[in-house]
Every structure is written in C-alpha cells, then in structure tokens.
Coordinates of C-alpha atoms and ligand atoms in Angstrom, one line a residue:
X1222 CA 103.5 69.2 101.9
X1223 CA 102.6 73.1 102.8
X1224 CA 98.8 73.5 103.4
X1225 CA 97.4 77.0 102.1
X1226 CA 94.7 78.5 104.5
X1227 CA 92.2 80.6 103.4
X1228 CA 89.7 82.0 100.6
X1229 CA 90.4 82.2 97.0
X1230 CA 88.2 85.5 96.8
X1231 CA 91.2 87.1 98.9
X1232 CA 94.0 88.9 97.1
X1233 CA 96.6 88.0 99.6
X1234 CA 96.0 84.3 99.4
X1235 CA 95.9 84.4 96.0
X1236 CA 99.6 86.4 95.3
X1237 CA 100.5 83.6 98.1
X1238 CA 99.3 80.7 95.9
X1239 CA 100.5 82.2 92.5
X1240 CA 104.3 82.5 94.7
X1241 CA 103.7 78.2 95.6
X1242 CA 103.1 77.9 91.7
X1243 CA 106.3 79.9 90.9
X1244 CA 108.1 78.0 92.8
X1245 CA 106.8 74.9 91.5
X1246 CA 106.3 74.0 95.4
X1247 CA 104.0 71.0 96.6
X1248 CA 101.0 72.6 98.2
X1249 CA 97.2 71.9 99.0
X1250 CA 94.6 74.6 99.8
X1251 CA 92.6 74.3 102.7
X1252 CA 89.3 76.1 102.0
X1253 CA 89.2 77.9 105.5
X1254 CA 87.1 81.4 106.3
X1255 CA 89.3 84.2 108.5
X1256 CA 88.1 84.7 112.2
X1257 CA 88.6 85.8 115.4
X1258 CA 88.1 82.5 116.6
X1259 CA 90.5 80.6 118.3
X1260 CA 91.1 77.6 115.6
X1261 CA 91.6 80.5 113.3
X1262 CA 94.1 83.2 115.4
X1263 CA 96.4 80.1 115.8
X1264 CA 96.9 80.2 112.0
X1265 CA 97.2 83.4 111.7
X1266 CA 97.1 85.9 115.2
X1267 CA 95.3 89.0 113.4
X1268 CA 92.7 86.5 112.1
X1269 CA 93.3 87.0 108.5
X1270 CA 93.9 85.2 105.6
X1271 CA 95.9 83.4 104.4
X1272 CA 98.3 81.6 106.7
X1273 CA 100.7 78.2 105.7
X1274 CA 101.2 75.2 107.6
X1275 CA 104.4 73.2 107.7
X1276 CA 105.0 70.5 109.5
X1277 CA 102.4 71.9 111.9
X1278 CA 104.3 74.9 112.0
X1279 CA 101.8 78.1 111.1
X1280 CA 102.9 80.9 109.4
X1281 CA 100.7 84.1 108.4
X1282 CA 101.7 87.3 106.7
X1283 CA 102.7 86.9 103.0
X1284 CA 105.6 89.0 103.3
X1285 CA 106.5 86.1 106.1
X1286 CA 105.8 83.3 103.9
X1287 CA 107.3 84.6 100.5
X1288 CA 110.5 85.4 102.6
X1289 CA 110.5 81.9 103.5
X1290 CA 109.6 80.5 100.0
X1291 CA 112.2 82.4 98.5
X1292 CA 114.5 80.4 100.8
X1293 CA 112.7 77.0 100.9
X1294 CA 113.2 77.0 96.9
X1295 CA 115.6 80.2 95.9
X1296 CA 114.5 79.5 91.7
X1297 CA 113.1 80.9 89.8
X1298 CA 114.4 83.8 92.5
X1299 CA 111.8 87.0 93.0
X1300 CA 114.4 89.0 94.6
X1301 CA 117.6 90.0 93.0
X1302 CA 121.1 88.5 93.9
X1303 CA 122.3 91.5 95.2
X1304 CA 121.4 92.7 98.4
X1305 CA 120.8 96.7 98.2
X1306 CA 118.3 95.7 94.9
X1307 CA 116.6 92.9 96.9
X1308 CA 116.2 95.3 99.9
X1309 CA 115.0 98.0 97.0
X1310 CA 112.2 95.5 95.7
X1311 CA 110.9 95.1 99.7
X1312 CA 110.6 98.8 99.9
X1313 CA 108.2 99.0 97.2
X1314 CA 106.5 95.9 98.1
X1315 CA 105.9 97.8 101.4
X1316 CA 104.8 101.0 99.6
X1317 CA 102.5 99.2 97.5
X1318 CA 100.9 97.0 100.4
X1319 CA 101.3 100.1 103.3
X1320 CA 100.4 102.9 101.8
X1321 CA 98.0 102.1 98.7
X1322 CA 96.2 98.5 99.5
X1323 CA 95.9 99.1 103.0
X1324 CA 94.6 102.5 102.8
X1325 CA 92.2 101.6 99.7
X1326 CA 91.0 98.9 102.4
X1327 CA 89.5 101.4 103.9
X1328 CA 86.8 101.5 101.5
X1329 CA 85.8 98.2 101.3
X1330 CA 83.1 98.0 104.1
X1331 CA 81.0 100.3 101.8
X1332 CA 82.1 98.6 98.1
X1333 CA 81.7 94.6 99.4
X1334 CA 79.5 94.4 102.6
X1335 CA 77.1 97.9 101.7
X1336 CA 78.4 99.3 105.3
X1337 CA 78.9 103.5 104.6
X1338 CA 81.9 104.8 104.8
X1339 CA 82.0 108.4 106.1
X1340 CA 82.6 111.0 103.9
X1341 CA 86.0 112.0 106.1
X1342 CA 87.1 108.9 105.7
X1343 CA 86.7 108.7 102.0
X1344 CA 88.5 112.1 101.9
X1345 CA 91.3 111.1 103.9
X1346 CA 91.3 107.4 102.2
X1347 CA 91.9 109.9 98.7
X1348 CA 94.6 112.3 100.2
X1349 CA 96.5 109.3 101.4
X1350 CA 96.3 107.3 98.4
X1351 CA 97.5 110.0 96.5
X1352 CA 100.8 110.5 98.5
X1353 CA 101.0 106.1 98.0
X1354 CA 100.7 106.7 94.9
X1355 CA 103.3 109.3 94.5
X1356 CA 105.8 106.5 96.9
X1357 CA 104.9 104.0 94.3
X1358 CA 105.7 105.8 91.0
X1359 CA 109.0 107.4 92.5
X1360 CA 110.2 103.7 93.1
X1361 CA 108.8 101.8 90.2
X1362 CA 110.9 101.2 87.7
X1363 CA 108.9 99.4 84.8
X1364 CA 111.2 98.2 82.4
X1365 CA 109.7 96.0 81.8
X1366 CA 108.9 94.8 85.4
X1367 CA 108.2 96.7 88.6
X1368 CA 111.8 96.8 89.5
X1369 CA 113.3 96.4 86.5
X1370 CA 114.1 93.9 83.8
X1371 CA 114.1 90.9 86.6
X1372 CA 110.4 89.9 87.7
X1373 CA 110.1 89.7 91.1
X1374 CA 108.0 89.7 94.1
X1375 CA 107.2 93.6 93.3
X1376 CA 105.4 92.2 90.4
X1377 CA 103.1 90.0 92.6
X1378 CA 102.6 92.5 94.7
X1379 CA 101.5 95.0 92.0
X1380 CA 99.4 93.2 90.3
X1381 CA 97.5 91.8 93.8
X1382 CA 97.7 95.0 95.4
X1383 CA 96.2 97.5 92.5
X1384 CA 93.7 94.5 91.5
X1385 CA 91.8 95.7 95.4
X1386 CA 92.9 99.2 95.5
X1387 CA 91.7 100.1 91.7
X1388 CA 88.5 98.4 92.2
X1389 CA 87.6 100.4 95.5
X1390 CA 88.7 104.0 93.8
X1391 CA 86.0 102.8 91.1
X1392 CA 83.1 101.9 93.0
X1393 CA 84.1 104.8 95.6
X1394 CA 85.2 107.8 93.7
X1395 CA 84.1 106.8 90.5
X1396 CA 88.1 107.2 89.5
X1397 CA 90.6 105.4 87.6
X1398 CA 93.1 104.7 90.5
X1399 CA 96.3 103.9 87.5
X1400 CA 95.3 106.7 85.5
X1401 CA 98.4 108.2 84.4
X1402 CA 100.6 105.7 85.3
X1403 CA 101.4 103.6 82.7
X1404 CA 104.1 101.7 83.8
X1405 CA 102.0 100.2 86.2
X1406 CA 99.5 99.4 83.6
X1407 CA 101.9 97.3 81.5
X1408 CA 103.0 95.2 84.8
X1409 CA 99.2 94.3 85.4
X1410 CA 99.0 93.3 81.8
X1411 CA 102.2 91.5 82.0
X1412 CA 101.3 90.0 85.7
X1413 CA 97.4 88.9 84.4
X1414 CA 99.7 86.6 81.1
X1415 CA 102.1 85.2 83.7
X1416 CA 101.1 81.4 84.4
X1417 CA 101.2 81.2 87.6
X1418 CA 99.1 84.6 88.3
X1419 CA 96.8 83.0 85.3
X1420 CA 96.1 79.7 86.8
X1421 CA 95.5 81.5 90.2
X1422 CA 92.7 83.6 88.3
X1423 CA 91.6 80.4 86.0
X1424 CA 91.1 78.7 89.2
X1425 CA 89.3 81.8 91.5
X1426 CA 86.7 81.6 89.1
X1427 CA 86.2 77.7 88.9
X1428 CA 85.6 77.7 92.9
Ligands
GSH2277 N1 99.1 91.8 106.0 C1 98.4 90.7 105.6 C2 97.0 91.1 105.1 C3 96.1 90.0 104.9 C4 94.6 90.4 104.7 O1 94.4 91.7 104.7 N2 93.7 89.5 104.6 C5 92.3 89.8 104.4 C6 91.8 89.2 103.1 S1 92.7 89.7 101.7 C7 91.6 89.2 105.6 O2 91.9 88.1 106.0 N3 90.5 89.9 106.0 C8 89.7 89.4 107.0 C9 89.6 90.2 108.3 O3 90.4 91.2 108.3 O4 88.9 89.8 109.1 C10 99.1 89.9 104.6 O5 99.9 90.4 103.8 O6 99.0 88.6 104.5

C-alpha cells in the first residue's frame, strides 16, 4: 500500500491525496511534519511535504508522484492520449506551480507565521505574479476544464495552486488575485464539487 507523508494543512499534499482518490489507489497517510532533519530529507531531499513511500521506495515532488500515478493506474487518465496535449497540460501545470504558487509563496512568512515581508519583496512578488498570471490565462483553455473539455491534472493543479496564491494576494495586497479571470473561477468552482477534491477538503477540516 503507498503511504502519504505529510500535513493535511499543505496544499501539495492535499492535490497529492485528492490524485490517490482519483485513482481509486490504496493509500494511508502518515501524519508527518516537513524538516531538515535527517528522517525527514530521506523522504523528501528539500525537506518538504509531501513525499510517498512504496515498497520503501520514497518519492517527493508531486509532479514526481502524479507522473507515476498516472502510470501505476492510467484511469480515470489526467493527461490526454495524445502526446503534444499531455505535454501542453504539463506546461501549464508548470506555469501555474512556477510562476504564480511559488512566487505567491513568497508572502507567506508574513500571512501565516507574522514574519514581515519587505516592501521590495512584496513589489517584486506583484510584478511577477502579474506576468504568471498573464502565462496562465494565455494557456488556459476553460472549456469547461483548464485544458479543455477532458479534466486533468491542470485542474488539480489550479484549484491547489490559486487556493495558496489567492489567499496571500488577499491578506497581502488586499487584492482579488482571479479578478478578471473567469475561466479560472469556474475551474475552482468545478474543482471544490469534484469528489475527490471534496473529500480532501471534508477531511482537512475533520483533522
Ligand atoms: N515542489 C514541491 C513543493 C512542496 C511544498 O512547497 N511543500 C510545502 C508545503 S505545501 C512544504 O513542505 N514546506 C515546508 C518547508 O518548506 O519547510 C511539490 O510540488 O511537491
């Protein structure tokens, strides 16, 4: 059976446990905090969360592990059959993790552990975001899913991504991170009625 490592409070480990559910996949979560310790970089070398165990293999990075879920059990699939629209859903995945969650990360020392964040770096955190942002809506397609009519991992991706980044922009800038995009809107709606997503979120706020 795969283990899941990590925190329900993180967005990563929770677009990794809503991808297990998908995929109907046996899996147990193994309540674990991230750390620079040892028993923790073995999981996962940057220290973060989450990481998967298989047969005492560990794996960290959820691109890593949803490339090798989609392989482990290809239905239902997240990426398309063909390979230049599979290849086009992992370039928005990388847009939406690279250049809009990571950089919103920024912000997060001030918004969750009351550590300020310079004002340069809240400037620069808005100039980048605004050029993600631009990456994201020249890519998403929205009809009705991120890439299209299929859902796929884009729509995972989206909804855990923009859940972080539009919560940061808020407490930060006092902004509304997916004002104006409206496509994106309706995949967060869609994403928080999906089952899998829903039970993640059910589940977050049980403990
Ligand atoms: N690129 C990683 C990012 C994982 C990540 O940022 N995890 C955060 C929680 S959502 C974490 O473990 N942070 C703890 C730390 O950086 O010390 C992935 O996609 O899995």
């Amino acid at each position: 059976m795969i283990k899941l490592y990590g925190l329900r409070m993180s967005n990563y480990y929770s677009l990794t446990k809503a991808l297990l559910i998908e995929k109907a996949l046996d899996f147990e979560e193994v309540k674990k905090a991230p750390s620079q310790k040892e028993d923790f970089l073995m999981l996962s070398p940057m220290g973060k969360m989450p990481a998967i165990e298989v047969d005492g293999v560990y794996l960290s990075e959820s691109i890593a592990i949803a490339g090798y879920l989609e392989r482990l059990q290809p239905q239902p699939a997240l990426l398309p059959n063909d390979a230049l629209h599979a290849a086009k859903v992992m370039e928005l995945v990388c847009h939406l993790k690279l250049d809009v969650e990571l950089v919103a990360r920024r912000l997060l020392p001030e918004v969750l552990f009351k550590q300020p964040v310079s004002e340069e770096t809240k400037a620069a955190v808005k100039a980048d975001l605004a050029k993600g942002m631009k990456a994201v809506e020249r890519l998403f397609v929205g009809a009705p899913y991120a890439a299209g009519d299929q859902l796929t991992l884009a729509d995972f991706y989206t909804f855990y991504c923009f859940g972080l980044s539009s919560g940061m922009v808020k407490a930060i800038y006092d902004e509304d991170l997916l004002d104006g995009y409206p496509a994106i809107q309706n995949v967060l709606a869609l994403m928080a009625e999906h089952p899998s997503v829903k039970r993640v979120e059910t589940e977050k706020s049980a403990k």
